[in-house]
Amino acid sequence: MITCNTFFPFLHNYVNNAGICISKKIIDYTAEDISTVMSTNFESSYHMCQLAHPFLKQSGYGSIVLISSIAGVKAVPVVSVYAASKGALNQFTKNLALEWAKDNIRANVVAPGPVMTVLLKSVMDSSDEGYKIVTEAVSQTLVGRMGEPKEISALVAFLCLPAASYITGQVIVADGGYTV
């Protein structure tokens, strides 16, 4: 019998970038909407971290980077359940850092602002209100533009490197200055 340990005896970095967003006013969310968003955005990360733990621990030096959103640190209209799921991810990461430091595992969150991804495009395409909210957020960034995926992936890559070995338990906002 071949086990996972045969192929992957250890894991140095685990990055989770799961996300789904259902844009509605708070009064309009259904129980199914809430369950779908929370299970995709939060529960999947939670359980994958549990599964990754022994492999990260075995490596002697592990790093977890979870992708959140500025919606997890700042109120944004019509995405309350998405925001709650990302806020949960932010707090969960702080607890990961606290509990798993003894295992030489670091945990951090990157919380991007408006970045042109498939998910953001779906929010913009879902309604006039979604489009308006995104374009308004972009207009309020200090850099005056939407972010690019490569700008977020560079930060994620840095957090996985030994050069970031003193960074753990942090929610790092990369939003072009939107939340300033």
mmCIF file of N, CA, C and O in Angstrom, residues 78-178:
data_model
loop_
_atom_site.group_PDB
_atom_site.id
_atom_site.type_symbol
_atom_site.label_atom_id
_atom_site.label_comp_id
_atom_site.label_asym_id
_atom_site.label_seq_id
_atom_site.Cartn_x
_atom_site.Cartn_y
_atom_site.Cartn_z
ATOM 1 N N VAL A 78 -23.108 44.889 0.504
ATOM 2 C CA VAL A 78 -23.688 43.723 -0.175
ATOM 3 C C VAL A 78 -22.815 42.473 -0.221
ATOM 4 O O VAL A 78 -23.053 41.591 -1.037
ATOM 5 N N VAL A 79 -21.850 42.361 0.664
ATOM 6 C CA VAL A 79 -21.040 41.140 0.735
ATOM 7 C C VAL A 79 -20.843 40.726 2.191
ATOM 8 O O VAL A 79 -19.784 40.235 2.568
ATOM 9 N N SER A 80 -21.863 40.868 3.007
ATOM 10 C CA SER A 80 -21.721 40.644 4.451
ATOM 11 C C SER A 80 -21.314 39.213 4.792
ATOM 12 O O SER A 80 -20.502 39.004 5.701
ATOM 13 N N VAL A 81 -21.843 38.228 4.105
ATOM 14 C CA VAL A 81 -21.489 36.845 4.423
ATOM 15 C C VAL A 81 -20.069 36.543 3.960
ATOM 16 O O VAL A 81 -19.289 35.911 4.677
ATOM 17 N N TYR A 82 -19.702 37.027 2.801
ATOM 18 C CA TYR A 82 -18.322 36.914 2.324
ATOM 19 C C TYR A 82 -17.386 37.570 3.332
ATOM 20 O O TYR A 82 -16.369 36.991 3.719
ATOM 21 N N ALA A 83 -17.726 38.767 3.769
ATOM 22 C CA ALA A 83 -16.903 39.496 4.746
ATOM 23 C C ALA A 83 -16.776 38.716 6.050
ATOM 24 O O ALA A 83 -15.686 38.633 6.625
ATOM 25 N N ALA A 84 -17.863 38.137 6.507
ATOM 26 C CA ALA A 84 -17.832 37.349 7.744
ATOM 27 C C ALA A 84 -16.922 36.132 7.586
ATOM 28 O O ALA A 84 -16.153 35.791 8.497
ATOM 29 N N SER A 85 -16.968 35.490 6.422
ATOM 30 C CA SER A 85 -16.116 34.312 6.197
ATOM 31 C C SER A 85 -14.645 34.700 6.172
ATOM 32 O O SER A 85 -13.791 33.974 6.692
ATOM 33 N N LYS A 86 -14.331 35.839 5.600
ATOM 34 C CA LYS A 86 -12.940 36.295 5.544
ATOM 35 C C LYS A 86 -12.486 36.816 6.906
ATOM 36 O O LYS A 86 -11.320 36.634 7.279
ATOM 37 N N GLY A 87 -13.381 37.432 7.661
ATOM 38 C CA GLY A 87 -13.056 37.833 9.028
ATOM 39 C C GLY A 87 -12.759 36.616 9.897
ATOM 40 O O GLY A 87 -11.838 36.630 10.719
ATOM 41 N N ALA A 88 -13.527 35.551 9.698
ATOM 42 C CA ALA A 88 -13.274 34.304 10.427
ATOM 43 C C ALA A 88 -11.903 33.745 10.058
ATOM 44 O O ALA A 88 -11.159 33.266 10.920
ATOM 45 N N LEU A 89 -11.550 33.812 8.792
ATOM 46 C CA LEU A 89 -10.245 33.347 8.328
ATOM 47 C C LEU A 89 -9.118 34.155 8.976
ATOM 48 O O LEU A 89 -8.097 33.587 9.380
ATOM 49 N N ASN A 90 -9.321 35.458 9.099
ATOM 50 C CA ASN A 90 -8.308 36.311 9.736
ATOM 51 C C ASN A 90 -8.063 35.887 11.180
ATOM 52 O O ASN A 90 -6.918 35.744 11.609
ATOM 53 N N GLN A 91 -9.137 35.695 11.929
ATOM 54 C CA GLN A 91 -8.984 35.312 13.335
ATOM 55 C C GLN A 91 -8.443 33.891 13.466
ATOM 56 O O GLN A 91 -7.596 33.621 14.312
ATOM 57 N N PHE A 92 -8.902 32.994 12.630
ATOM 58 C CA PHE A 92 -8.422 31.616 12.639
ATOM 59 C C PHE A 92 -6.905 31.574 12.441
ATOM 60 O O PHE A 92 -6.188 30.827 13.107
ATOM 61 N N THR A 93 -6.405 32.400 11.539
ATOM 62 C CA THR A 93 -4.975 32.435 11.261
ATOM 63 C C THR A 93 -4.185 32.876 12.478
ATOM 64 O O THR A 93 -3.102 32.344 12.760
ATOM 65 N N LYS A 94 -4.705 33.831 13.222
ATOM 66 C CA LYS A 94 -4.027 34.267 14.453
ATOM 67 C C LYS A 94 -3.959 33.109 15.452
ATOM 68 O O LYS A 94 -2.945 32.917 16.125
ATOM 69 N N ASN A 95 -5.026 32.330 15.532
ATOM 70 C CA ASN A 95 -5.026 31.172 16.424
ATOM 71 C C ASN A 95 -4.086 30.075 15.927
ATOM 72 O O ASN A 95 -3.424 29.420 16.733
ATOM 73 N N LEU A 96 -4.014 29.877 14.611
ATOM 74 C CA LEU A 96 -3.049 28.933 14.051
ATOM 75 C C LEU A 96 -1.637 29.330 14.468
ATOM 76 O O LEU A 96 -0.856 28.484 14.926
ATOM 77 N N ALA A 97 -1.318 30.604 14.278
ATOM 78 C CA ALA A 97 0.024 31.092 14.632
ATOM 79 C C ALA A 97 0.317 30.843 16.101
ATOM 80 O O ALA A 97 1.412 30.394 16.458
ATOM 81 N N LEU A 98 -0.653 31.096 16.947
ATOM 82 C CA LEU A 98 -0.487 30.917 18.387
ATOM 83 C C LEU A 98 -0.274 29.446 18.754
ATOM 84 O O LEU A 98 0.663 29.100 19.468
ATOM 85 N N GLU A 99 -1.129 28.576 18.255
ATOM 86 C CA GLU A 99 -1.083 27.172 18.640
ATOM 87 C C GLU A 99 0.033 26.382 17.965
ATOM 88 O O GLU A 99 0.540 25.417 18.531
ATOM 89 N N TRP A 100 0.415 26.758 16.748
ATOM 90 C CA TRP A 100 1.362 25.943 16.002
ATOM 91 C C TRP A 100 2.777 26.509 15.983
ATOM 92 O O TRP A 100 3.674 25.931 15.366
ATOM 93 N N ALA A 101 3.031 27.612 16.681
ATOM 94 C CA ALA A 101 4.390 28.166 16.758
ATOM 95 C C ALA A 101 5.344 27.141 17.364
ATOM 96 O O ALA A 101 6.496 27.016 16.927
ATOM 97 N N LYS A 102 4.861 26.376 18.330
ATOM 98 C CA LYS A 102 5.695 25.347 18.975
ATOM 99 C C LYS A 102 6.138 24.276 17.986
ATOM 100 O O LYS A 102 7.126 23.580 18.213
ATOM 101 N N ASP A 103 5.420 24.148 16.874
ATOM 102 C CA ASP A 103 5.754 23.168 15.837
ATOM 103 C C ASP A 103 6.566 23.794 14.699
ATOM 104 O O ASP A 103 6.720 23.184 13.640
ATOM 105 N N ASN A 104 7.031 25.033 14.924
ATOM 106 C CA ASN A 104 7.771 25.784 13.893
ATOM 107 C C ASN A 104 6.954 26.013 12.630
ATOM 108 O O ASN A 104 7.465 25.939 11.511
ATOM 109 N N ILE A 105 5.675 26.293 12.844
ATOM 110 C CA ILE A 105 4.781 26.610 11.729
ATOM 111 C C ILE A 105 4.304 28.046 11.921
ATOM 112 O O ILE A 105 3.771 28.395 12.976
ATOM 113 N N ARG A 106 4.509 28.848 10.898
ATOM 114 C CA ARG A 106 4.013 30.222 10.900
ATOM 115 C C ARG A 106 2.714 30.272 10.109
ATOM 116 O O ARG A 106 2.508 29.465 9.196
ATOM 117 N N ALA A 107 1.852 31.240 10.440
ATOM 118 C CA ALA A 107 0.595 31.408 9.714
ATOM 119 C C ALA A 107 0.314 32.895 9.551
ATOM 120 O O ALA A 107 0.403 33.660 10.513
ATOM 121 N N ASN A 108 0.000 33.287 8.330
ATOM 122 C CA ASN A 108 -0.315 34.675 8.014
ATOM 123 C C ASN A 108 -1.455 34.733 7.009
ATOM 124 O O ASN A 108 -1.740 33.749 6.325
ATOM 125 N N VAL A 109 -2.057 35.902 6.936
ATOM 126 C CA VAL A 109 -3.136 36.155 5.987
ATOM 127 C C VAL A 109 -2.726 37.319 5.090
ATOM 128 O O VAL A 109 -2.195 38.315 5.572
ATOM 129 N N VAL A 110 -3.018 37.194 3.816
ATOM 130 C CA VAL A 110 -2.927 38.319 2.896
ATOM 131 C C VAL A 110 -4.363 38.717 2.575
ATOM 132 O O VAL A 110 -5.175 37.877 2.164
ATOM 133 N N ALA A 111 -4.662 39.990 2.801
ATOM 134 C CA ALA A 111 -6.011 40.518 2.568
ATOM 135 C C ALA A 111 -5.956 41.527 1.425
ATOM 136 O O ALA A 111 -5.701 42.717 1.648
ATOM 137 N N PRO A 112 -6.180 41.069 0.198
ATOM 138 C CA PRO A 112 -6.108 41.984 -0.947
ATOM 139 C C PRO A 112 -7.307 42.924 -1.005
ATOM 140 O O PRO A 112 -8.404 42.594 -0.569
ATOM 141 N N GLY A 113 -7.045 44.073 -1.605
ATOM 142 C CA GLY A 113 -8.119 44.989 -1.976
ATOM 143 C C GLY A 113 -8.606 44.592 -3.359
ATOM 144 O O GLY A 113 -8.485 43.428 -3.755
ATOM 145 N N PRO A 114 -9.116 45.548 -4.113
ATOM 146 C CA PRO A 114 -9.616 45.221 -5.453
ATOM 147 C C PRO A 114 -8.489 44.768 -6.387
ATOM 148 O O PRO A 114 -7.581 45.521 -6.677
ATOM 149 N N VAL A 115 -8.561 43.517 -6.798
ATOM 150 C CA VAL A 115 -7.606 42.922 -7.720
ATOM 151 C C VAL A 115 -8.434 42.212 -8.789
ATOM 152 O O VAL A 115 -9.369 41.474 -8.459
ATOM 153 N N MET A 116 -8.098 42.418 -10.049
ATOM 154 C CA MET A 116 -8.901 41.826 -11.113
ATOM 155 C C MET A 116 -8.687 40.323 -11.174
ATOM 156 O O MET A 116 -7.719 39.819 -11.721
ATOM 157 N N THR A 117 -9.595 39.611 -10.542
ATOM 158 C CA THR A 117 -9.612 38.151 -10.545
ATOM 159 C C THR A 117 -10.958 37.694 -11.079
ATOM 160 O O THR A 117 -11.873 38.501 -11.268
ATOM 161 N N VAL A 118 -11.089 36.424 -11.290
ATOM 162 C CA VAL A 118 -12.357 35.864 -11.751
ATOM 163 C C VAL A 118 -13.457 36.167 -10.724
ATOM 164 O O VAL A 118 -14.579 36.526 -11.091
ATOM 165 N N LEU A 119 -13.125 36.051 -9.430
ATOM 166 C CA LEU A 119 -14.118 36.310 -8.386
ATOM 167 C C LEU A 119 -14.573 37.764 -8.412
ATOM 168 O O LEU A 119 -15.772 38.047 -8.361
ATOM 169 N N LEU A 120 -13.653 38.702 -8.505
ATOM 170 C CA LEU A 120 -14.043 40.111 -8.525
ATOM 171 C C LEU A 120 -14.848 40.432 -9.780
ATOM 172 O O LEU A 120 -15.825 41.178 -9.721
ATOM 173 N N LYS A 121 -14.455 39.858 -10.894
ATOM 174 C CA LYS A 121 -15.215 40.075 -12.128
ATOM 175 C C LYS A 121 -16.636 39.560 -11.981
ATOM 176 O O LYS A 121 -17.585 40.201 -12.436
ATOM 177 N N SER A 122 -16.808 38.430 -11.294
ATOM 178 C CA SER A 122 -18.167 37.899 -11.109
ATOM 179 C C SER A 122 -19.005 38.826 -10.235
ATOM 180 O O SER A 122 -20.203 38.976 -10.461
ATOM 181 N N VAL A 123 -18.394 39.449 -9.238
ATOM 182 C CA VAL A 123 -19.110 40.429 -8.404
ATOM 183 C C VAL A 123 -19.508 41.624 -9.248
ATOM 184 O O VAL A 123 -20.638 42.115 -9.177
ATOM 185 N N MET A 124 -18.586 42.098 -10.093
ATOM 186 C CA MET A 124 -18.870 43.251 -10.946
ATOM 187 C C MET A 124 -19.960 42.943 -11.965
ATOM 188 O O MET A 124 -20.774 43.804 -12.281
ATOM 189 N N ASP A 125 -19.963 41.719 -12.465
ATOM 190 C CA ASP A 125 -20.944 41.317 -13.472
ATOM 191 C C ASP A 125 -22.298 40.937 -12.873
ATOM 192 O O ASP A 125 -23.290 40.853 -13.591
ATOM 193 N N SER A 126 -22.343 40.703 -11.556
ATOM 194 C CA SER A 126 -23.572 40.202 -10.936
ATOM 195 C C SER A 126 -24.672 41.251 -10.849
ATOM 196 O O SER A 126 -25.850 40.922 -10.874
ATOM 197 N N SER A 127 -24.298 42.517 -10.749
ATOM 198 C CA SER A 127 -25.316 43.564 -10.638
ATOM 199 C C SER A 127 -24.682 44.922 -10.866
ATOM 200 O O SER A 127 -23.458 45.085 -10.769
ATOM 201 N N ASP A 128 -25.534 45.903 -11.152
ATOM 202 C CA ASP A 128 -25.045 47.275 -11.279
ATOM 203 C C ASP A 128 -24.444 47.744 -9.957
ATOM 204 O O ASP A 128 -23.455 48.475 -9.940
ATOM 205 N N GLU A 129 -25.054 47.303 -8.852
ATOM 206 C CA GLU A 129 -24.555 47.689 -7.531
ATOM 207 C C GLU A 129 -23.163 47.105 -7.276
ATOM 208 O O GLU A 129 -22.281 47.783 -6.752
ATOM 209 N N GLY A 130 -22.956 45.841 -7.664
ATOM 210 C CA GLY A 130 -21.641 45.220 -7.507
ATOM 211 C C GLY A 130 -20.587 45.954 -8.313
ATOM 212 O O GLY A 130 -19.492 46.224 -7.826
ATOM 213 N N TYR A 131 -20.927 46.313 -9.534
ATOM 214 C CA TYR A 131 -20.008 47.063 -10.384
ATOM 215 C C TYR A 131 -19.685 48.419 -9.759
ATOM 216 O O TYR A 131 -18.525 48.833 -9.699
ATOM 217 N N LYS A 132 -20.705 49.090 -9.280
ATOM 218 C CA LYS A 132 -20.531 50.414 -8.675
ATOM 219 C C LYS A 132 -19.631 50.330 -7.436
ATOM 220 O O LYS A 132 -18.740 51.167 -7.244
ATOM 221 N N ILE A 133 -19.844 49.334 -6.606
ATOM 222 C CA ILE A 133 -19.056 49.187 -5.374
ATOM 223 C C ILE A 133 -17.583 48.963 -5.699
ATOM 224 O O ILE A 133 -16.702 49.572 -5.095
ATOM 225 N N VAL A 134 -17.307 48.113 -6.673
ATOM 226 C CA VAL A 134 -15.914 47.821 -7.033
ATOM 227 C C VAL A 134 -15.256 49.050 -7.645
ATOM 228 O O VAL A 134 -14.138 49.422 -7.257
ATOM 229 N N THR A 135 -15.914 49.698 -8.593
ATOM 230 C CA THR A 135 -15.300 50.872 -9.229
ATOM 231 C C THR A 135 -15.113 52.010 -8.227
ATOM 232 O O THR A 135 -14.119 52.740 -8.303
ATOM 233 N N GLU A 136 -16.018 52.139 -7.290
ATOM 234 C CA GLU A 136 -15.878 53.153 -6.240
ATOM 235 C C GLU A 136 -14.679 52.836 -5.344
ATOM 236 O O GLU A 136 -13.907 53.730 -4.979
ATOM 237 N N ALA A 137 -14.516 51.567 -4.990
ATOM 238 C CA ALA A 137 -13.369 51.165 -4.165
ATOM 239 C C ALA A 137 -12.059 51.453 -4.899
ATOM 240 O O ALA A 137 -11.111 51.979 -4.303
ATOM 241 N N VAL A 138 -12.008 51.126 -6.174
ATOM 242 C CA VAL A 138 -10.795 51.375 -6.953
ATOM 243 C C VAL A 138 -10.500 52.870 -6.994
ATOM 244 O O VAL A 138 -9.345 53.290 -6.845
ATOM 245 N N SER A 139 -11.522 53.679 -7.152
ATOM 246 C CA SER A 139 -11.305 55.126 -7.208
ATOM 247 C C SER A 139 -10.795 55.679 -5.879
ATOM 248 O O SER A 139 -10.186 56.751 -5.846
ATOM 249 N N GLN A 140 -11.007 54.950 -4.787
ATOM 250 C CA GLN A 140 -10.558 55.391 -3.471
ATOM 251 C C GLN A 140 -9.184 54.834 -3.084
ATOM 252 O O GLN A 140 -8.684 55.126 -2.005
ATOM 253 N N THR A 141 -8.567 54.043 -3.951
ATOM 254 C CA THR A 141 -7.219 53.559 -3.632
ATOM 255 C C THR A 141 -6.234 54.700 -3.826
ATOM 256 O O THR A 141 -6.390 55.527 -4.724
ATOM 257 N N LEU A 142 -5.241 54.760 -2.989
ATOM 258 C CA LEU A 142 -4.240 55.820 -3.089
ATOM 259 C C LEU A 142 -3.422 55.716 -4.369
ATOM 260 O O LEU A 142 -2.982 56.730 -4.905
ATOM 261 N N VAL A 143 -3.234 54.486 -4.852
ATOM 262 C CA VAL A 143 -2.458 54.306 -6.084
ATOM 263 C C VAL A 143 -3.306 54.550 -7.329
ATOM 264 O O VAL A 143 -2.777 54.593 -8.439
ATOM 265 N N GLY A 144 -4.627 54.699 -7.166
ATOM 266 C CA GLY A 144 -5.506 55.073 -8.263
ATOM 267 C C GLY A 144 -5.761 54.009 -9.303
ATOM 268 O O GLY A 144 -6.121 54.316 -10.431
ATOM 269 N N ARG A 145 -5.623 52.751 -8.931
ATOM 270 C CA ARG A 145 -5.865 51.681 -9.901
ATOM 271 C C ARG A 145 -6.191 50.382 -9.178
ATOM 272 O O ARG A 145 -5.997 50.255 -7.985
ATOM 273 N N MET A 146 -6.677 49.422 -9.957
ATOM 274 C CA MET A 146 -6.935 48.086 -9.439
ATOM 275 C C MET A 146 -5.612 47.333 -9.350
ATOM 276 O O MET A 146 -4.701 47.570 -10.149
ATOM 277 N N GLY A 147 -5.513 46.454 -8.383
ATOM 278 C CA GLY A 147 -4.307 45.649 -8.242
ATOM 279 C C GLY A 147 -4.234 44.558 -9.289
ATOM 280 O O GLY A 147 -5.224 44.224 -9.940
ATOM 281 N N GLU A 148 -3.040 44.003 -9.426
ATOM 282 C CA GLU A 148 -2.814 42.901 -10.349
ATOM 283 C C GLU A 148 -2.505 41.640 -9.539
ATOM 284 O O GLU A 148 -1.861 41.720 -8.487
ATOM 285 N N PRO A 149 -2.947 40.482 -10.008
ATOM 286 C CA PRO A 149 -2.678 39.242 -9.279
ATOM 287 C C PRO A 149 -1.197 39.043 -8.929
ATOM 288 O O PRO A 149 -0.868 38.567 -7.848
ATOM 289 N N LYS A 150 -0.290 39.444 -9.815
ATOM 290 C CA LYS A 150 1.142 39.250 -9.561
ATOM 291 C C LYS A 150 1.606 40.056 -8.350
ATOM 292 O O LYS A 150 2.582 39.677 -7.696
ATOM 293 N N GLU A 151 0.922 41.154 -8.039
ATOM 294 C CA GLU A 151 1.304 41.950 -6.878
ATOM 295 C C GLU A 151 0.943 41.236 -5.572
ATOM 296 O O GLU A 151 1.627 41.395 -4.564
ATOM 297 N N ILE A 152 -0.101 40.459 -5.604
ATOM 298 C CA ILE A 152 -0.500 39.681 -4.432
ATOM 299 C C ILE A 152 0.355 38.419 -4.333
ATOM 300 O O ILE A 152 0.837 38.062 -3.257
ATOM 301 N N SER A 153 0.577 37.754 -5.463
ATOM 302 C CA SER A 153 1.362 36.511 -5.428
ATOM 303 C C SER A 153 2.798 36.768 -4.986
ATOM 304 O O SER A 153 3.406 35.910 -4.340
ATOM 305 N N ALA A 154 3.351 37.931 -5.279
ATOM 306 C CA ALA A 154 4.709 38.252 -4.829
ATOM 307 C C ALA A 154 4.754 38.342 -3.298
ATOM 308 O O ALA A 154 5.709 37.867 -2.667
ATOM 309 N N LEU A 155 3.728 38.924 -2.706
ATOM 310 C CA LEU A 155 3.655 39.009 -1.242
ATOM 311 C C LEU A 155 3.494 37.622 -0.632
ATOM 312 O O LEU A 155 4.144 37.288 0.361
ATOM 313 N N VAL A 156 2.655 36.812 -1.234
ATOM 314 C CA VAL A 156 2.454 35.443 -0.750
ATOM 315 C C VAL A 156 3.768 34.665 -0.822
ATOM 316 O O VAL A 156 4.151 33.983 0.137
ATOM 317 N N ALA A 157 4.466 34.788 -1.933
ATOM 318 C CA ALA A 157 5.746 34.087 -2.086
ATOM 319 C C ALA A 157 6.737 34.538 -1.012
ATOM 320 O O ALA A 157 7.422 33.706 -0.409
ATOM 321 N N PHE A 158 6.799 35.841 -0.746
ATOM 322 C CA PHE A 158 7.695 36.345 0.291
ATOM 323 C C PHE A 158 7.371 35.714 1.644
ATOM 324 O O PHE A 158 8.276 35.298 2.374
ATOM 325 N N LEU A 159 6.094 35.639 1.982
ATOM 326 C CA LEU A 159 5.698 35.082 3.281
ATOM 327 C C LEU A 159 6.067 33.609 3.425
ATOM 328 O O LEU A 159 6.156 33.099 4.538
ATOM 329 N N CYS A 160 6.300 32.936 2.316
ATOM 330 C CA CYS A 160 6.710 31.529 2.351
ATOM 331 C C CYS A 160 8.217 31.362 2.497
ATOM 332 O O CYS A 160 8.690 30.258 2.777
ATOM 333 N N LEU A 161 8.973 32.422 2.324
ATOM 334 C CA LEU A 161 10.432 32.345 2.356
ATOM 335 C C LEU A 161 10.990 32.429 3.775
ATOM 336 O O LEU A 161 10.381 33.044 4.653
ATOM 337 N N PRO A 162 12.178 31.871 3.985
ATOM 338 C CA PRO A 162 12.842 32.032 5.283
ATOM 339 C C PRO A 162 13.083 33.502 5.648
ATOM 340 O O PRO A 162 13.158 33.843 6.822
ATOM 341 N N ALA A 163 13.169 34.375 4.660
ATOM 342 C CA ALA A 163 13.353 35.809 4.929
ATOM 343 C C ALA A 163 12.194 36.392 5.738
ATOM 344 O O ALA A 163 12.338 37.420 6.385
ATOM 345 N N ALA A 164 11.049 35.739 5.725
ATOM 346 C CA ALA A 164 9.872 36.189 6.474
ATOM 347 C C ALA A 164 9.698 35.412 7.778
ATOM 348 O O ALA A 164 8.614 35.393 8.353
ATOM 349 N N SER A 165 10.759 34.799 8.259
ATOM 350 C CA SER A 165 10.659 33.887 9.403
ATOM 351 C C SER A 165 10.215 34.536 10.711
ATOM 352 O O SER A 165 9.846 33.840 11.643
ATOM 353 N N TYR A 166 10.239 35.856 10.787
ATOM 354 C CA TYR A 166 9.822 36.541 12.014
ATOM 355 C C TYR A 166 8.404 37.105 11.897
ATOM 356 O O TYR A 166 7.940 37.818 12.766
ATOM 357 N N ILE A 167 7.723 36.767 10.820
ATOM 358 C CA ILE A 167 6.366 37.261 10.585
ATOM 359 C C ILE A 167 5.399 36.105 10.781
ATOM 360 O O ILE A 167 5.447 35.117 10.050
ATOM 361 N N THR A 168 4.521 36.238 11.760
ATOM 362 C CA THR A 168 3.495 35.221 11.984
ATOM 363 C C THR A 168 2.305 35.842 12.691
ATOM 364 O O THR A 168 2.437 36.815 13.434
ATOM 365 N N GLY A 169 1.131 35.311 12.407
ATOM 366 C CA GLY A 169 -0.097 35.781 13.042
ATOM 367 C C GLY A 169 -0.592 37.111 12.509
ATOM 368 O O GLY A 169 -1.433 37.757 13.131
ATOM 369 N N GLN A 170 -0.124 37.505 11.329
ATOM 370 C CA GLN A 170 -0.447 38.821 10.800
ATOM 371 C C GLN A 170 -1.497 38.767 9.692
ATOM 372 O O GLN A 170 -1.525 37.834 8.898
ATOM 373 N N VAL A 171 -2.317 39.812 9.660
ATOM 374 C CA VAL A 171 -3.232 40.048 8.548
ATOM 375 C C VAL A 171 -2.592 41.195 7.775
ATOM 376 O O VAL A 171 -2.574 42.335 8.241
ATOM 377 N N ILE A 172 -2.042 40.888 6.616
ATOM 378 C CA ILE A 172 -1.331 41.881 5.828
ATOM 379 C C ILE A 172 -2.239 42.341 4.698
ATOM 380 O O ILE A 172 -2.592 41.571 3.807
ATOM 381 N N VAL A 173 -2.614 43.600 4.772
ATOM 382 C CA VAL A 173 -3.522 44.188 3.786
ATOM 383 C C VAL A 173 -2.697 44.696 2.607
ATOM 384 O O VAL A 173 -1.727 45.430 2.785
ATOM 385 N N ALA A 174 -3.066 44.283 1.410
ATOM 386 C CA ALA A 174 -2.434 44.736 0.174
ATOM 387 C C ALA A 174 -3.536 45.292 -0.712
ATOM 388 O O ALA A 174 -4.155 44.567 -1.488
ATOM 389 N N ASP A 175 -3.800 46.586 -0.550
ATOM 390 C CA ASP A 175 -4.990 47.162 -1.172
ATOM 391 C C ASP A 175 -4.765 48.489 -1.889
ATOM 392 O O ASP A 175 -5.711 49.230 -2.142
ATOM 393 N N GLY A 176 -3.520 48.810 -2.203
ATOM 394 C CA GLY A 176 -3.255 50.065 -2.885
ATOM 395 C C GLY A 176 -3.584 51.289 -2.051
ATOM 396 O O GLY A 176 -3.742 52.383 -2.581
ATOM 397 N N GLY A 177 -3.711 51.094 -0.746
ATOM 398 C CA GLY A 177 -4.007 52.205 0.145
ATOM 399 C C GLY A 177 -5.490 52.457 0.374
ATOM 400 O O GLY A 177 -5.871 53.455 0.986
ATOM 401 N N TYR A 178 -6.337 51.551 -0.062
ATOM 402 C CA TYR A 178 -7.783 51.733 0.081
ATOM 403 C C TYR A 178 -8.220 51.885 1.534
ATOM 404 O O TYR A 178 -9.060 52.714 1.852
#
